[in-house]
CSV table of N, CA and C in Angstrom, one decimal:
chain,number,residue,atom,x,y,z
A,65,UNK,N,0.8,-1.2,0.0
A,65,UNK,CA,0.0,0.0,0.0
A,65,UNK,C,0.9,1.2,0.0
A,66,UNK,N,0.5,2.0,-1.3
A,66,UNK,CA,1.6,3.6,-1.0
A,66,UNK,C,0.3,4.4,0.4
A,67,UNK,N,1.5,5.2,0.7
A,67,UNK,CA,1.1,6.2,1.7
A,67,UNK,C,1.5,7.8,1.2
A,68,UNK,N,0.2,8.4,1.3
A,68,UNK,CA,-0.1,9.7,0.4
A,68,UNK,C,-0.8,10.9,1.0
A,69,UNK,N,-0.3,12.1,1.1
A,69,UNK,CA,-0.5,13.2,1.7
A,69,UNK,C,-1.2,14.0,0.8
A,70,UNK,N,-2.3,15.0,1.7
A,70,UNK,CA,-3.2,15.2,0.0
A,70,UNK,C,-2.7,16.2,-1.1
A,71,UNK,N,-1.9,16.8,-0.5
A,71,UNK,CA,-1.2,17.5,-1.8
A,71,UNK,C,-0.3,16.4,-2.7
A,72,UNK,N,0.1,15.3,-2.2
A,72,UNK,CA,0.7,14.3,-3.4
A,72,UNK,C,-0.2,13.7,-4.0
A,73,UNK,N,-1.6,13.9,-3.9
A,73,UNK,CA,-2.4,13.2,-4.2
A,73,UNK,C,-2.7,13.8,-5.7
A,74,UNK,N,-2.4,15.1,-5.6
A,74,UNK,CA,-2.1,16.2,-7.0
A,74,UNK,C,-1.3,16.3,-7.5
A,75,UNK,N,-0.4,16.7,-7.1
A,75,UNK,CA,1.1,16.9,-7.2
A,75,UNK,C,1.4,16.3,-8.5
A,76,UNK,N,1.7,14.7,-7.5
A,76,UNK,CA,2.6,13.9,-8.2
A,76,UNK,C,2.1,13.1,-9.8
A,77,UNK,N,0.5,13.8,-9.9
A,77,UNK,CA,0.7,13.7,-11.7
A,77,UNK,C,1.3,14.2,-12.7
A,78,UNK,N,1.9,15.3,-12.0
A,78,UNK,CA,2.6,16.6,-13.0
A,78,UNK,C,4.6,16.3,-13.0
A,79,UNK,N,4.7,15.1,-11.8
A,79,UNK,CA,5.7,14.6,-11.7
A,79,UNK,C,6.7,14.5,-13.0
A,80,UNK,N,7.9,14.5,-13.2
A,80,UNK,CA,8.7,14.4,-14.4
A,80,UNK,C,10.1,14.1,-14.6
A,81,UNK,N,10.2,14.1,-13.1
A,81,UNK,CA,12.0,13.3,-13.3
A,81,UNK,C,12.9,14.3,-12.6
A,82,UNK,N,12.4,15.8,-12.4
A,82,UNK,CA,13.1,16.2,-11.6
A,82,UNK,C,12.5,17.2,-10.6
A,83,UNK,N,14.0,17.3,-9.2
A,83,UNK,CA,13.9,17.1,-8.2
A,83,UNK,C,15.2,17.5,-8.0
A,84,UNK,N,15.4,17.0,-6.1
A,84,UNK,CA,16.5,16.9,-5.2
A,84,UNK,C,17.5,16.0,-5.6
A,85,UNK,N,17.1,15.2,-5.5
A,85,UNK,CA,18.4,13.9,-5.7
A,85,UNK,C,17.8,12.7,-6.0
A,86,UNK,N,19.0,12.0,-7.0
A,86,UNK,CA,18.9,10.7,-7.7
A,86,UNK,C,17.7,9.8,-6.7
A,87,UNK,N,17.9,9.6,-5.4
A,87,UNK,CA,17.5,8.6,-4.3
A,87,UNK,C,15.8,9.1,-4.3
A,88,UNK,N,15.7,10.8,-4.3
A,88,UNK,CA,14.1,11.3,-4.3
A,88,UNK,C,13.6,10.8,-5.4
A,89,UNK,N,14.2,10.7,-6.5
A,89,UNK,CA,13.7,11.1,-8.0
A,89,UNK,C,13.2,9.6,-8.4
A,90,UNK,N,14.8,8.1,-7.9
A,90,UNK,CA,14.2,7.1,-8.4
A,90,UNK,C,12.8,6.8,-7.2
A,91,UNK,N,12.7,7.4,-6.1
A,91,UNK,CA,11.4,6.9,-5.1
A,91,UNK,C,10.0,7.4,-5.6
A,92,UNK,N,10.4,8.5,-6.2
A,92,UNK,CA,9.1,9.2,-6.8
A,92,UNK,C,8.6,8.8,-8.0
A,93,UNK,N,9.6,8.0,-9.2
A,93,UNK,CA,9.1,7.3,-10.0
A,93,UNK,C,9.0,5.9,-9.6
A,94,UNK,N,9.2,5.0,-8.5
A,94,UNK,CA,8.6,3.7,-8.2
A,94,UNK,C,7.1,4.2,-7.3
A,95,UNK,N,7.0,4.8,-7.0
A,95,UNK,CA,5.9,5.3,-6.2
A,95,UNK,C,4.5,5.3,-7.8
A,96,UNK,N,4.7,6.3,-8.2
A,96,UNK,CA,4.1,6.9,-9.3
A,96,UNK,C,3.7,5.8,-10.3
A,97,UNK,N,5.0,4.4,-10.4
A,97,UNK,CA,4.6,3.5,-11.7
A,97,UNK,C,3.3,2.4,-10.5
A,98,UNK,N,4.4,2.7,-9.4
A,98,UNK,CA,3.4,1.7,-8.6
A,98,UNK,C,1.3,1.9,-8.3
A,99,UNK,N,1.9,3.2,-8.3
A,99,UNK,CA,0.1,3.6,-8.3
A,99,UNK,C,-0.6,3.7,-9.5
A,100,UNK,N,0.1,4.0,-10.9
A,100,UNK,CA,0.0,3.5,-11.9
A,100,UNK,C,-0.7,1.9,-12.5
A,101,UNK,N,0.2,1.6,-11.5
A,101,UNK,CA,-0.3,-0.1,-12.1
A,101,UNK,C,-1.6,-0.3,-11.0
A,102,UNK,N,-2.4,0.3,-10.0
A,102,UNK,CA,-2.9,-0.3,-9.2
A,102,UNK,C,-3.1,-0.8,-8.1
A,103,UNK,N,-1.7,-0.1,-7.5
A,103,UNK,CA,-1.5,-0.8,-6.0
A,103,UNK,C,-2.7,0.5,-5.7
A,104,UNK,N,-3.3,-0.1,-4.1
A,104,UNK,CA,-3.7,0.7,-3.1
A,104,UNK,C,-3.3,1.9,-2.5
A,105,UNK,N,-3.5,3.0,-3.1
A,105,UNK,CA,-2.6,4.6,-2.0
A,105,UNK,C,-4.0,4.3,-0.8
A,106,UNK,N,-3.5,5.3,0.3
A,106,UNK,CA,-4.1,5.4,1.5
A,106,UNK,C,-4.1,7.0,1.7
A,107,UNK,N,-4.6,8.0,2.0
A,107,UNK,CA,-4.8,9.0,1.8
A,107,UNK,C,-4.3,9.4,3.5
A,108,UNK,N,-3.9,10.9,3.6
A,108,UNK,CA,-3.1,11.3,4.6
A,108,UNK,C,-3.2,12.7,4.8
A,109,UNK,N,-2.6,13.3,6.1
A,109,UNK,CA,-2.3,15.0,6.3
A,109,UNK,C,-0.7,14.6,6.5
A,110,UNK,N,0.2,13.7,7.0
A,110,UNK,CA,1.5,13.5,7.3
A,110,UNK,C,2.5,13.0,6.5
A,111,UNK,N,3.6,13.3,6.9
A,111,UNK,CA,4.9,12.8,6.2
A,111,UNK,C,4.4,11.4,5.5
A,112,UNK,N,4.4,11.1,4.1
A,112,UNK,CA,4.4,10.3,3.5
A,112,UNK,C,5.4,9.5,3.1
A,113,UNK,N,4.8,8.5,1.9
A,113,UNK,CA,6.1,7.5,1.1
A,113,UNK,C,6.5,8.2,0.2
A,114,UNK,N,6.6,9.3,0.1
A,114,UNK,CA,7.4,10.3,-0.5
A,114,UNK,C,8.5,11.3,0.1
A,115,UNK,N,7.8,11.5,1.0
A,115,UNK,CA,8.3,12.4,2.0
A,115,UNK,C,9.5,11.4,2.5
A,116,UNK,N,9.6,10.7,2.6
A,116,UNK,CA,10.6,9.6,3.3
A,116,UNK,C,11.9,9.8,2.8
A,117,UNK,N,11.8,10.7,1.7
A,117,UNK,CA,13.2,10.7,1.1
A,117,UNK,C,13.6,11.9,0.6
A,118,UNK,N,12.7,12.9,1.5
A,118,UNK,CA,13.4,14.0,1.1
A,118,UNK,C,14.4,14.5,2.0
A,119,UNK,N,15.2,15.3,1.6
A,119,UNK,CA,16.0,16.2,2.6
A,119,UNK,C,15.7,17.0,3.9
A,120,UNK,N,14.9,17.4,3.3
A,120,UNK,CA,13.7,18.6,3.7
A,120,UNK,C,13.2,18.0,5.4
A,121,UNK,N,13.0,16.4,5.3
A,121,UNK,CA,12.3,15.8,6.3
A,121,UNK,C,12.9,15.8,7.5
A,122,UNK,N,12.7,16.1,8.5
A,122,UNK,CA,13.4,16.1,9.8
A,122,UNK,C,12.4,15.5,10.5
A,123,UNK,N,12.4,14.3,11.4
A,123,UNK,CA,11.8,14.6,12.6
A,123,UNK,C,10.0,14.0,12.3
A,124,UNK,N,10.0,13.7,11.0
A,124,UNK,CA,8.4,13.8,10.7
A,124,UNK,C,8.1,14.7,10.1
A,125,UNK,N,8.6,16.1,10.0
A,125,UNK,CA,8.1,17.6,9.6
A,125,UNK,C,8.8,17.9,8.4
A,126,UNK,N,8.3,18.7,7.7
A,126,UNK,CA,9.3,19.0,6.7
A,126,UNK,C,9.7,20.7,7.1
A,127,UNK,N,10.9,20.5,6.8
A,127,UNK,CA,11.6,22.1,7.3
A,127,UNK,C,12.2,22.8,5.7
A,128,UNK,N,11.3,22.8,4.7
A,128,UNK,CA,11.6,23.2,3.4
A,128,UNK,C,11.8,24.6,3.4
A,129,UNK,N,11.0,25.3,4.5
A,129,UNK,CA,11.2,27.0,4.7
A,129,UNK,C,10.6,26.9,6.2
A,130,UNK,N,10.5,28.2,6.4
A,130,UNK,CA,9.9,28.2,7.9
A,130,UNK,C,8.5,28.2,7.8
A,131,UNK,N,7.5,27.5,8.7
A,131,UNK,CA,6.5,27.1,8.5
A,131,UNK,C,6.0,26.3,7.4
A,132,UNK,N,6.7,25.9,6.8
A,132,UNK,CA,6.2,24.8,5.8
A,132,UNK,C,5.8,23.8,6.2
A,133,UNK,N,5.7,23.0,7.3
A,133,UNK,CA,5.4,22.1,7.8
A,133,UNK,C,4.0,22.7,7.9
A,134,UNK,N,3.3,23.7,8.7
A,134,UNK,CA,1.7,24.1,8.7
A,134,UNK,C,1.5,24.5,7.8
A,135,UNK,N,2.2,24.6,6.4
A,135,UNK,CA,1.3,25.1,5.3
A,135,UNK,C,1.4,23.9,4.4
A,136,UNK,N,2.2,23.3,4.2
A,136,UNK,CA,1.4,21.7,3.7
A,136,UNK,C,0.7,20.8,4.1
A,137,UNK,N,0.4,20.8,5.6
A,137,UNK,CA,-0.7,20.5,6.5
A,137,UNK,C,-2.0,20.9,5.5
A,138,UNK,N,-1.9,22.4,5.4
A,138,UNK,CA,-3.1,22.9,5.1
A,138,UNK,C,-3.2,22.8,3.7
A,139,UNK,N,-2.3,22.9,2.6
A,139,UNK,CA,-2.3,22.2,1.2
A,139,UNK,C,-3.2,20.5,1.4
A,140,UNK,N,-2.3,19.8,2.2
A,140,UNK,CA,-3.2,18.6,2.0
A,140,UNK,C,-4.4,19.1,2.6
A,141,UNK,N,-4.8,19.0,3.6
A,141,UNK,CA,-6.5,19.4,3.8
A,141,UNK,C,-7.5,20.1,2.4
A,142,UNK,N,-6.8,21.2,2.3
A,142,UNK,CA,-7.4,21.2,0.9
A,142,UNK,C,-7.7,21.0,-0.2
A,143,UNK,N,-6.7,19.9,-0.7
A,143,UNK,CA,-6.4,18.9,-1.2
A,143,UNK,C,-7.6,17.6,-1.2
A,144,UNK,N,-7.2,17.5,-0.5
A,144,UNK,CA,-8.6,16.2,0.0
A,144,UNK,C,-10.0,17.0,-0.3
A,145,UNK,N,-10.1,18.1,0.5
A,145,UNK,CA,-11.7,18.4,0.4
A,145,UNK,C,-12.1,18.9,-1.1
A,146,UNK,N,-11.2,19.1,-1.7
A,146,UNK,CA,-11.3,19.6,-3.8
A,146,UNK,C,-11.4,18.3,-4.4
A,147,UNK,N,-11.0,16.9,-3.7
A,147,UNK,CA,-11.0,15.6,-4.5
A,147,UNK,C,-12.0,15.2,-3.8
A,148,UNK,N,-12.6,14.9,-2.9
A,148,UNK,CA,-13.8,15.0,-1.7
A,148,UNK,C,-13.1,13.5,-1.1
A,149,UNK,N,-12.1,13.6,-0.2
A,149,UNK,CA,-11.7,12.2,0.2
A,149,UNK,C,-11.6,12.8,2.0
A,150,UNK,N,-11.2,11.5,2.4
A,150,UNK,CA,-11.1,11.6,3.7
A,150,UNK,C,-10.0,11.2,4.2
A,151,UNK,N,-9.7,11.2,5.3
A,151,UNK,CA,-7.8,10.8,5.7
A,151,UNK,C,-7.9,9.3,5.9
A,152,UNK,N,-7.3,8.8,5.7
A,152,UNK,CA,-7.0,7.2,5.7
A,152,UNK,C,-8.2,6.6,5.2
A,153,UNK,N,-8.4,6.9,3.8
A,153,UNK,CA,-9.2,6.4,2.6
A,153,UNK,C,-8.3,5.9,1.9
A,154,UNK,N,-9.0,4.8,1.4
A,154,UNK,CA,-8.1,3.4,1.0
A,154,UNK,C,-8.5,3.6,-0.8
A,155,UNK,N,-7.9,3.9,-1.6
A,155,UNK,CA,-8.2,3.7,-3.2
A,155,UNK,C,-7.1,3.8,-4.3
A,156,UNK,N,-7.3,3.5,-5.6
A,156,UNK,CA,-6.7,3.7,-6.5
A,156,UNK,C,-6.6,4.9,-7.3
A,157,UNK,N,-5.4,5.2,-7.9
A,157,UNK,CA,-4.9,6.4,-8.5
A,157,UNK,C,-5.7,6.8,-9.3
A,158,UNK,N,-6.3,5.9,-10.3
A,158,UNK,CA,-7.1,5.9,-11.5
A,158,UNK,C,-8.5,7.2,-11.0
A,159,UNK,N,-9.3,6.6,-9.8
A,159,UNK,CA,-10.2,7.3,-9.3
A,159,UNK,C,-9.6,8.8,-8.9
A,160,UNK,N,-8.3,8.7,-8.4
A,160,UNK,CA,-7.9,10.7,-7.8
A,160,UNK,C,-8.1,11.2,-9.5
A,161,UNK,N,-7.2,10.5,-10.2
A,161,UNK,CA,-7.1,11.1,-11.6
A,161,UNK,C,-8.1,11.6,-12.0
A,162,UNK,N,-9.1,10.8,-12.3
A,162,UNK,CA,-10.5,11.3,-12.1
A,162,UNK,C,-11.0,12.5,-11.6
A,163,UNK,N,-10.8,12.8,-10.8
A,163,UNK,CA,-11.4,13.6,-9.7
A,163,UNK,C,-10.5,15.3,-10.4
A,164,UNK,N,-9.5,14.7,-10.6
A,164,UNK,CA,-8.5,16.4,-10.7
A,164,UNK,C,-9.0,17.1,-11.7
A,165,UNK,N,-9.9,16.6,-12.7
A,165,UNK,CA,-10.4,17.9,-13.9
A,165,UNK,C,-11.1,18.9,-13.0
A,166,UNK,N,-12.5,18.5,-12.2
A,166,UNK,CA,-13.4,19.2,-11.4
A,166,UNK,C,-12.5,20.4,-10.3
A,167,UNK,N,-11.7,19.8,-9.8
A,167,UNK,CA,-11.3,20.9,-8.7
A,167,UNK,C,-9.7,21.2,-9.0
A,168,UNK,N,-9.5,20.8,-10.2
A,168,UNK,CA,-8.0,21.7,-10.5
A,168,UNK,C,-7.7,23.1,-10.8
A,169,UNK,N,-9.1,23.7,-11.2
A,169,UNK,CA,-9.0,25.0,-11.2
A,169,UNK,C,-8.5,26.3,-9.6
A,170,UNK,N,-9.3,25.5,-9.0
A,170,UNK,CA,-9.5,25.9,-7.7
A,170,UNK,C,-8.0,25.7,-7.0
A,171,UNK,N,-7.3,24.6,-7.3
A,171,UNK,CA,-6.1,24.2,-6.8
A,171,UNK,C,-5.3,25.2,-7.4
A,172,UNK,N,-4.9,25.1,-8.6
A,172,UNK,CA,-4.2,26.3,-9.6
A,172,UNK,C,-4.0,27.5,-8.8
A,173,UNK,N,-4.9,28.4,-8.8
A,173,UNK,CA,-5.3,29.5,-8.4
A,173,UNK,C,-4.5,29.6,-7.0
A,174,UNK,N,-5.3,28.4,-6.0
A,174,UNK,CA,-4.4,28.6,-4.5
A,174,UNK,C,-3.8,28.3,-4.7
A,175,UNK,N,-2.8,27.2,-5.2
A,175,UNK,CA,-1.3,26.9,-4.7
A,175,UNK,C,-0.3,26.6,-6.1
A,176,UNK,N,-0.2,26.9,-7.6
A,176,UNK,CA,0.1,26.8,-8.5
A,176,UNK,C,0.9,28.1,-8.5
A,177,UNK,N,-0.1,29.4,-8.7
A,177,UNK,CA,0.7,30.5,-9.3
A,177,UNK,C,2.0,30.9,-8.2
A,178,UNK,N,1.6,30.3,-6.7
A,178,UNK,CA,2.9,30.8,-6.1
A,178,UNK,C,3.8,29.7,-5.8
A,179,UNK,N,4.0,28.5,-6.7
A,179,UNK,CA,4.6,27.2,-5.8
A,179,UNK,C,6.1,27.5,-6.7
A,180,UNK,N,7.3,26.7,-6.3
A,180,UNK,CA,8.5,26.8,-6.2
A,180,UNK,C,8.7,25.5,-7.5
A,181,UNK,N,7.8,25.2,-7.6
A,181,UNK,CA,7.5,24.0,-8.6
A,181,UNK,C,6.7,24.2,-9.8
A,182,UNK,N,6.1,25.2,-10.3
A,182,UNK,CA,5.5,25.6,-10.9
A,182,UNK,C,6.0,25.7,-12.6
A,183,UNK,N,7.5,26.0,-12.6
A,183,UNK,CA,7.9,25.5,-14.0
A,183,UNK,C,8.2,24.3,-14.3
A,184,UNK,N,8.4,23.4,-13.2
A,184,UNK,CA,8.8,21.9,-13.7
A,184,UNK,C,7.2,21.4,-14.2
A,185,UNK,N,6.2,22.0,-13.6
A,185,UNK,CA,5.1,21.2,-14.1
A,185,UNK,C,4.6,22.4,-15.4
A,186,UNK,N,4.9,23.0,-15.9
A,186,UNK,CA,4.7,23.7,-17.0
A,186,UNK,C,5.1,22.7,-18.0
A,187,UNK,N,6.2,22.0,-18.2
A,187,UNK,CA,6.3,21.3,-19.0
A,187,UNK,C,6.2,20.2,-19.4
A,188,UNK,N,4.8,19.7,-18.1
A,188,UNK,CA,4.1,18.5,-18.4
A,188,UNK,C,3.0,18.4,-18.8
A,189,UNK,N,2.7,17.7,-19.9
A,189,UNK,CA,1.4,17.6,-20.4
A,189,UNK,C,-0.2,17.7,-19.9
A,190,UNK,N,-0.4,17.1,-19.4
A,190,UNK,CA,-1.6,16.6,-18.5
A,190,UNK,C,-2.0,18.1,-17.8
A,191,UNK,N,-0.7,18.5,-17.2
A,191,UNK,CA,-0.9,19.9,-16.5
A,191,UNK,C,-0.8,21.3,-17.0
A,192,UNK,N,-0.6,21.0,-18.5
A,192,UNK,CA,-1.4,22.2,-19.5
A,192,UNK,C,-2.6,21.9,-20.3
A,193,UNK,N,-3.1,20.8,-20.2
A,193,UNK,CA,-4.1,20.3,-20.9
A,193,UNK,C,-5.3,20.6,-19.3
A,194,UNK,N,-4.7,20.7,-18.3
A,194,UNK,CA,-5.5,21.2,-17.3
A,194,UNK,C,-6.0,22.5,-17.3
A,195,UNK,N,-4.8,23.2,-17.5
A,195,UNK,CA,-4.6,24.6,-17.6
A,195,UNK,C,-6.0,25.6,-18.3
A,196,UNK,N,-5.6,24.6,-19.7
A,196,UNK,CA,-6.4,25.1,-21.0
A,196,UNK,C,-7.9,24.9,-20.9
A,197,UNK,N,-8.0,23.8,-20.3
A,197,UNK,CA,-9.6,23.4,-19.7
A,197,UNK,C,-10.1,25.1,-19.0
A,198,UNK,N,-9.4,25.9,-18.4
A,198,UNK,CA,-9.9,27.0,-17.7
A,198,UNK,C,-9.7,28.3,-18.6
């Protein structure tokens, strides 16, 4: 079963190879082929199977800037309630995928135009074909 925080629940479609380091990059594409094929994610507000391998993680928290740890708290919350899921909801990727046309706009707007990640996902498909939808 992957373990997923709600902002990775978005995120990581727009995913593309880069990142931090080799060790994040190959976790994030076994993660990604793995929910791909159908394993079980489990939905979350905490340090995930992603999070496991970032730098950033200290402690359970992530210390990416100061207060980043309560404002990805509050990305996943939001997250969840734009996909309409609950915390330790058991499902397949296929169904979030689903779900992201309806409340991607909304996501955009709050956490897109100001994120630090914003041109790596410019050059992924899926997430200008979102874009365009608006």
């Amino acid at each position: 079963m992957i373990k997923l925080r709600g902002h990775h629940l978005v995120c990581l479609h727009f995913f593309s190879g880069e990142s931090f380091s080799e060790e994040f990059i190959s976790n994030l594409r076994d993660i990604k082929k793995r929910a791909n094929e159908g394993e079980t994610i489990n939905t979350g507000y905490q340090a995930d199977d992603i999070c496991k391998m970032c730098v950033y993680l200290k402690n359970k928290k992530c210390l990416y800037s100061e207060n980043a740890d309560i404002e990805i708290m509050n990305m996943d919350k939001t997250a969840m309630a734009l996909l309409e899921l609950k915390q330790n909801t058991n499902l397949k990727w296929k169904i979030i995928s689903a779900r992201l046309p309806s409340m991607f706009k909304d996501w955009y707007i709050k956490y897109c135009v100001e994120c630090d990640w914003l041109n790596i996902c410019r050059k992924n498909k899926e997430f200008l074909k979102l874009i365009a939808a608006f």
